[in-house]
Structure formats: structure tokens, C-alpha cells
CSV table of C-alpha atoms in Angstrom, one decimal:
chain,number,residue,atom,x,y,z
P,17,ASP,CA,-21.3,1.7,-1.7
P,18,THR,CA,-17.6,2.9,-1.9
P,19,ALA,CA,-16.0,1.6,1.1
P,20,VAL,CA,-13.1,4.3,1.2
P,21,SER,CA,-13.3,7.2,-1.4
P,22,GLN,CA,-11.2,9.8,-2.1
P,23,THR,CA,-11.3,13.0,-4.4
P,24,PRO,CA,-10.6,14.4,-7.4
P,25,LYS,CA,-9.1,11.2,-9.0
P,26,TYR,CA,-6.5,12.9,-11.4
P,27,LEU,CA,-5.1,16.5,-10.7
P,28,VAL,CA,-3.0,18.7,-12.9
P,29,THR,CA,-1.2,21.8,-11.5
P,30,GLN,CA,0.9,24.3,-11.9
P,31,MET,CA,4.8,24.6,-9.7
P,32,GLY,CA,3.4,26.6,-6.5
P,33,ASN,CA,0.0,26.7,-6.4
P,34,ASP,CA,-2.0,24.6,-3.1
P,35,LYS,CA,-4.4,21.6,-3.2
P,36,SER,CA,-6.0,19.5,-1.3
P,37,ILE,CA,-7.3,15.8,-1.7
P,38,LYS,CA,-10.6,14.4,0.3
P,39,CYS,CA,-11.2,11.2,2.0
P,40,GLU,CA,-13.8,9.2,3.3
P,41,GLN,CA,-14.4,5.4,4.3
P,42,ASN,CA,-18.3,5.1,5.0
P,43,LEU,CA,-16.6,1.1,6.9
P,44,GLY,CA,-16.6,3.0,11.0
P,45,HIS,CA,-12.4,1.8,10.5
P,46,ASP,CA,-10.7,3.9,13.3
P,47,THR,CA,-7.8,4.5,11.7
P,48,MET,CA,-6.8,6.2,8.4
P,49,TYR,CA,-3.5,6.7,6.4
P,50,TRP,CA,-1.7,9.1,3.4
P,51,TYR,CA,0.3,7.1,1.5
P,52,LYS,CA,2.8,8.4,-2.2
P,53,GLN,CA,3.2,5.4,-4.5
P,54,ASP,CA,5.9,7.6,-7.0
P,55,SER,CA,6.8,6.7,-10.7
P,56,LYS,CA,8.9,3.2,-9.5
P,57,LYS,CA,5.4,2.0,-7.7
P,58,PHE,CA,6.8,1.8,-4.5
P,59,LEU,CA,4.0,2.8,-1.8
P,60,LYS,CA,5.4,5.3,0.8
P,61,ILE,CA,3.3,5.3,4.7
P,62,MET,CA,3.5,9.2,4.7
P,63,PHE,CA,0.7,10.1,7.9
P,64,SER,CA,-1.4,7.6,10.4
P,65,TYR,CA,-4.9,9.4,12.0
P,66,ASN,CA,-6.9,6.8,14.5
P,67,ASN,CA,-9.7,8.5,16.0
P,68,LYS,CA,-9.0,12.2,14.4
P,69,GLU,CA,-6.1,12.2,15.8
P,70,LEU,CA,-2.2,11.9,14.5
P,71,ILE,CA,0.3,8.6,15.5
P,72,ILE,CA,2.3,9.0,12.6
P,73,ASN,CA,4.4,12.0,10.8
P,74,GLU,CA,6.9,10.6,9.3
P,75,THR,CA,9.4,11.9,7.3
P,76,VAL,CA,6.9,14.6,5.4
P,77,PRO,CA,7.9,18.2,4.1
P,78,ASN,CA,6.1,20.6,6.7
P,79,ARG,CA,4.0,21.5,3.1
P,80,PHE,CA,2.3,18.9,3.9
P,81,SER,CA,-1.0,18.8,5.8
P,82,PRO,CA,-2.5,17.0,7.3
P,83,LYS,CA,-7.0,16.9,9.0
P,84,SER,CA,-9.1,15.3,10.3
P,85,PRO,CA,-11.9,17.1,11.0
P,86,ASP,CA,-14.2,13.4,11.9
P,87,LYS,CA,-13.1,10.0,12.2
P,88,ALA,CA,-14.5,8.8,8.9
P,89,HIS,CA,-12.8,12.0,7.1
P,90,LEU,CA,-8.2,12.5,6.5
P,91,ASN,CA,-8.1,15.0,3.5
P,92,LEU,CA,-4.5,16.3,2.3
P,93,HIS,CA,-3.7,19.9,2.1
P,94,ILE,CA,0.1,20.7,-0.4
P,95,ASN,CA,1.0,23.8,-0.1
P,96,SER,CA,3.5,25.4,-2.3
P,97,LEU,CA,3.5,22.3,-4.8
P,98,GLU,CA,7.1,20.9,-6.3
P,99,LEU,CA,7.4,19.1,-9.2
P,100,GLY,CA,9.0,16.2,-7.3
P,101,ASP,CA,5.6,15.6,-5.3
P,102,SER,CA,4.0,14.1,-8.9
P,103,ALA,CA,2.1,11.0,-7.5
P,104,VAL,CA,-0.2,8.8,-6.9
P,105,TYR,CA,-1.6,9.3,-3.3
P,106,PHE,CA,-3.4,7.0,-2.2
P,107,CYS,CA,-5.8,7.5,1.6
P,108,ALA,CA,-6.3,4.4,3.3
P,109,SER,CA,-8.2,2.6,6.3
P,110,SER,CA,-7.8,0.4,8.6
P,111,PRO,CA,-10.7,-0.7,12.0
P,112,LEU,CA,-7.8,-2.2,14.9
P,113,GLY,CA,-4.9,0.4,15.4
P,114,THR,CA,-1.8,1.0,13.4
P,115,GLY,CA,-2.2,-2.2,11.1
P,116,GLY,CA,-4.1,-4.7,12.7
P,117,THR,CA,-5.4,-5.6,10.2
P,118,GLU,CA,-6.5,-5.0,6.5
P,119,ALA,CA,-5.9,-1.5,5.0
P,120,PHE,CA,-8.4,-1.2,2.6
P,121,PHE,CA,-7.0,2.0,-0.3
P,122,GLY,CA,-9.0,3.8,-1.9
P,123,GLN,CA,-8.5,4.5,-5.9
P,124,GLY,CA,-6.0,7.1,-5.3
P,125,THR,CA,-4.8,10.2,-6.9
P,126,ARG,CA,-3.0,11.2,-9.2
P,127,LEU,CA,-1.5,14.2,-9.1
P,128,THR,CA,1.3,16.1,-11.3
P,129,VAL,CA,2.6,18.4,-11.1
P,130,VAL,CA,3.6,21.1,-14.1
X,22,GLY,CA,15.0,2.0,10.4
X,23,GLN,CA,13.3,-0.5,9.6
X,24,GLN,CA,13.4,-2.1,6.2
X,25,VAL,CA,11.0,-4.3,3.7
X,26,MET,CA,13.1,-5.8,1.6
X,27,GLN,CA,10.5,-7.2,-2.1
X,28,ILE,CA,12.6,-9.3,-4.9
X,29,PRO,CA,12.8,-9.3,-7.8
X,30,GLN,CA,11.3,-6.2,-9.1
X,31,TYR,CA,9.8,-7.3,-12.1
X,32,GLN,CA,8.7,-11.5,-13.2
X,33,HIS,CA,8.4,-12.0,-17.5
X,34,VAL,CA,6.7,-15.5,-16.8
X,35,GLN,CA,4.8,-17.7,-19.6
X,36,GLU,CA,0.9,-18.7,-19.1
X,37,GLY,CA,1.4,-21.7,-16.9
X,38,GLU,CA,5.1,-21.2,-15.8
X,39,ASP,CA,4.6,-20.0,-11.7
X,40,PHE,CA,5.9,-17.2,-9.7
X,41,THR,CA,7.7,-16.8,-6.9
X,42,THR,CA,8.2,-13.1,-4.2
X,43,TYR,CA,10.2,-12.6,-1.9
X,44,CYS,CA,10.1,-10.3,1.4
X,45,ASN,CA,12.4,-10.2,4.1
X,46,SER,CA,12.0,-7.7,6.9
X,47,SER,CA,15.6,-5.6,9.2
X,48,THR,CA,13.3,-6.7,11.9
X,49,THR,CA,10.3,-9.5,13.0
X,50,LEU,CA,7.2,-8.7,12.2
X,51,SER,CA,3.8,-9.2,14.1
X,52,ASN,CA,2.5,-10.4,11.0
X,53,ILE,CA,3.0,-10.1,7.4
X,54,GLN,CA,0.8,-8.4,4.7
X,55,TRP,CA,-0.1,-9.5,0.8
X,56,TYR,CA,-1.9,-7.1,-1.7
X,57,LYS,CA,-1.9,-7.1,-5.4
X,58,GLN,CA,-1.8,-4.0,-7.7
X,59,ARG,CA,-4.1,-4.2,-11.2
X,60,PRO,CA,-2.3,-1.7,-13.9
X,61,GLY,CA,-3.8,1.7,-12.9
X,62,GLY,CA,-6.0,0.0,-9.5
X,63,HIS,CA,-5.3,0.3,-6.3
X,64,PRO,CA,-4.0,-2.0,-4.1
X,65,VAL,CA,-6.1,-4.9,-2.4
X,66,PHE,CA,-5.6,-6.5,0.6
X,67,LEU,CA,-5.0,-10.6,-0.5
X,68,ILE,CA,-3.9,-12.1,3.3
X,69,GLN,CA,-2.6,-12.1,6.1
X,70,LEU,CA,0.2,-14.2,7.8
X,71,VAL,CA,0.8,-14.2,11.6
X,72,LYS,CA,1.6,-17.6,12.9
X,73,SER,CA,5.8,-18.4,12.4
X,74,GLY,CA,5.9,-20.6,10.2
X,75,GLU,CA,2.6,-20.2,8.9
X,76,VAL,CA,1.9,-21.3,5.7
X,77,LYS,CA,-2.2,-20.3,3.7
X,78,LYS,CA,-3.4,-21.3,0.2
X,79,GLN,CA,-5.3,-19.1,-1.7
X,80,LYS,CA,-6.6,-21.4,-4.6
X,81,ARG,CA,-3.2,-21.0,-6.9
X,82,LEU,CA,-1.9,-18.8,-4.8
X,83,THR,CA,1.0,-19.7,-1.8
X,84,PHE,CA,1.1,-17.5,1.2
X,85,GLN,CA,4.7,-18.7,3.3
X,86,PHE,CA,5.5,-16.6,6.8
X,87,GLY,CA,8.7,-17.2,7.8
X,88,GLU,CA,9.4,-19.0,11.0
X,89,ALA,CA,11.4,-16.8,12.4
X,90,LYS,CA,9.0,-14.2,11.2
X,91,LYS,CA,11.4,-12.1,9.0
X,92,ASN,CA,10.7,-13.3,5.6
X,93,SER,CA,7.3,-14.6,3.6
X,94,SER,CA,7.2,-15.5,-0.3
X,95,LEU,CA,4.1,-15.5,-2.3
X,96,HIS,CA,3.8,-18.3,-4.3
X,97,ILE,CA,1.4,-18.5,-8.1
X,98,THR,CA,1.1,-22.5,-9.6
X,99,ALA,CA,0.6,-21.9,-13.8
X,100,THR,CA,-0.3,-18.1,-13.9
X,101,GLN,CA,-2.5,-16.2,-16.1
X,102,THR,CA,-2.8,-13.2,-17.5
X,103,THR,CA,-5.8,-12.4,-14.3
X,104,ASP,CA,-2.6,-12.6,-12.2
X,105,VAL,CA,-0.7,-10.2,-13.5
X,106,GLY,CA,-0.4,-7.0,-11.6
X,107,THR,CA,1.9,-5.9,-8.6
X,108,TYR,CA,2.5,-7.6,-5.1
X,109,PHE,CA,3.1,-6.2,-1.9
X,110,CYS,CA,4.0,-7.6,1.1
X,111,ALA,CA,4.0,-5.5,4.0
X,112,GLY,CA,5.3,-5.8,7.5
X,113,LYS,CA,3.4,-4.5,11.4
X,114,THR,CA,5.7,-4.4,14.1
X,115,SER,CA,4.4,-4.7,17.2
X,116,ASN,CA,6.4,-1.8,18.7
X,117,THR,CA,6.3,0.8,15.8
X,118,GLY,CA,2.8,-0.3,14.8
X,119,LYS,CA,3.4,1.1,11.3
X,120,LEU,CA,2.1,-0.5,7.6
X,121,ILE,CA,5.7,-1.0,5.8
X,122,PHE,CA,5.0,-2.0,2.5
X,123,GLY,CA,8.3,-4.0,-0.1
X,124,GLN,CA,9.2,-2.3,-3.0
X,125,GLY,CA,6.6,-4.4,-5.1
X,126,THR,CA,6.7,-7.4,-7.5
X,127,THR,CA,5.8,-6.5,-11.0
X,128,LEU,CA,4.5,-9.8,-12.7
X,129,GLN,CA,4.0,-9.5,-16.9
X,130,VAL,CA,1.8,-12.3,-18.1
X,131,LYS,CA,3.3,-13.3,-21.4
X,132,PRO,CA,-0.3,-15.9,-23.3
């Protein structure tokens, strides 16, 4: 069983569209994250949720809206997609607070905006 | 804001040579973690260091945490082609609670 699963793995869409990426973890972790990895492999934290509550919200455009229906799920909705949103988005989870112990990453979603 | 810098950005070595990547934080860290990302893959946790001056080994990999808890290093002895990938350090401060990743060092190993 995959510990942290994201869907879809690949997403190609046109500018201006709205899209969602889903993430689920079956590890029983309390904390989940979204990271953005650009073409230079830089991993930047976007959001962090602890037990469905938003605790970290980095400087991310309002077009990005995370939603956590329960502590096992953290979805990412993106409105009005722009070319610069093209990147690999990783969902991750960890068991204790924000980065207290190791983070388990999903396989990533490669988003390409054309 | 808090920054975690990692050097070098790229390293090409001949198989059998040693490799080291260095990580420096602008603030004191409560712990530091290391991850490896294979090409096309996702970051995978390698190790966590918590104590000042701590040294841990995993086979050919040696991890160090500086005395001031602001820097760390990963050293690979006698690299193999399976070591290819990007190595990230990630630091956490006790006040922000955020896990901040360094820029990563991409290792290429020539057989």
C-alpha cells in the first residue's frame, strides 16, 4: 500500500483553467504539507495542515487554496492557472507537529501549464 | 526569514571517488534531516540529526551536525552509480516549526 498517494501524477492544462490535485495518506499522521519543486529542484513549502487546521501558509498566490476534509486528506485547488505554476507539486505527511520527525512524500504531480 | 543554503549545487565524480555536500542555516536548528531524491522520483528520508556535534553513519554515508547546530554535512565514501540523485538537507527551528529545505546537491557518478 502506498503511504502517501497523490493524483494525478501528470497534469497538462491550458492557462486560465482551474485544476485540483488530491493527496491521501494512510500513515495516521497528524501533519500534511504541500511543497512546490521548480525546474531547479528547489523544494519550497507552500502549506502545512495539522489535524485539518492550517498552520503554515507561505507567500503563495490566493489562486492556490488547500482543503483538508479530514486529517488523512489534503487537496490543492489552483484557480486561473499561469505558465509559472508549472512545476512538480509534492504532498507530504509527518507524524508529530510541523517537521518534528521525518516527512513522507508522495510521488509528486507534474503540472504543465501551456 | 530563515534560510538553509546548500553547496555545491552540482557535483560530478568518477565512480569510487568521495563526495561531500554542505548545508548552512542562517539560524540555529533544533534538528536537521537529510533526504535523497532519485531522478524522476520523490524525496526519501535518510536520517535525522538532533544533538550538537552529532555524527551518524549509514554504510558509506556519514552525516554530521555542527557544534553550533547551524551547519551539517553529508559525506559519501567511494561513490557508486546507485548514489546518483539529489541530496537535500532540511532544517527545522523550534520557533517556526517549519521544515526548510536546502537547494539540494545533484550528484552525478561516472562509471
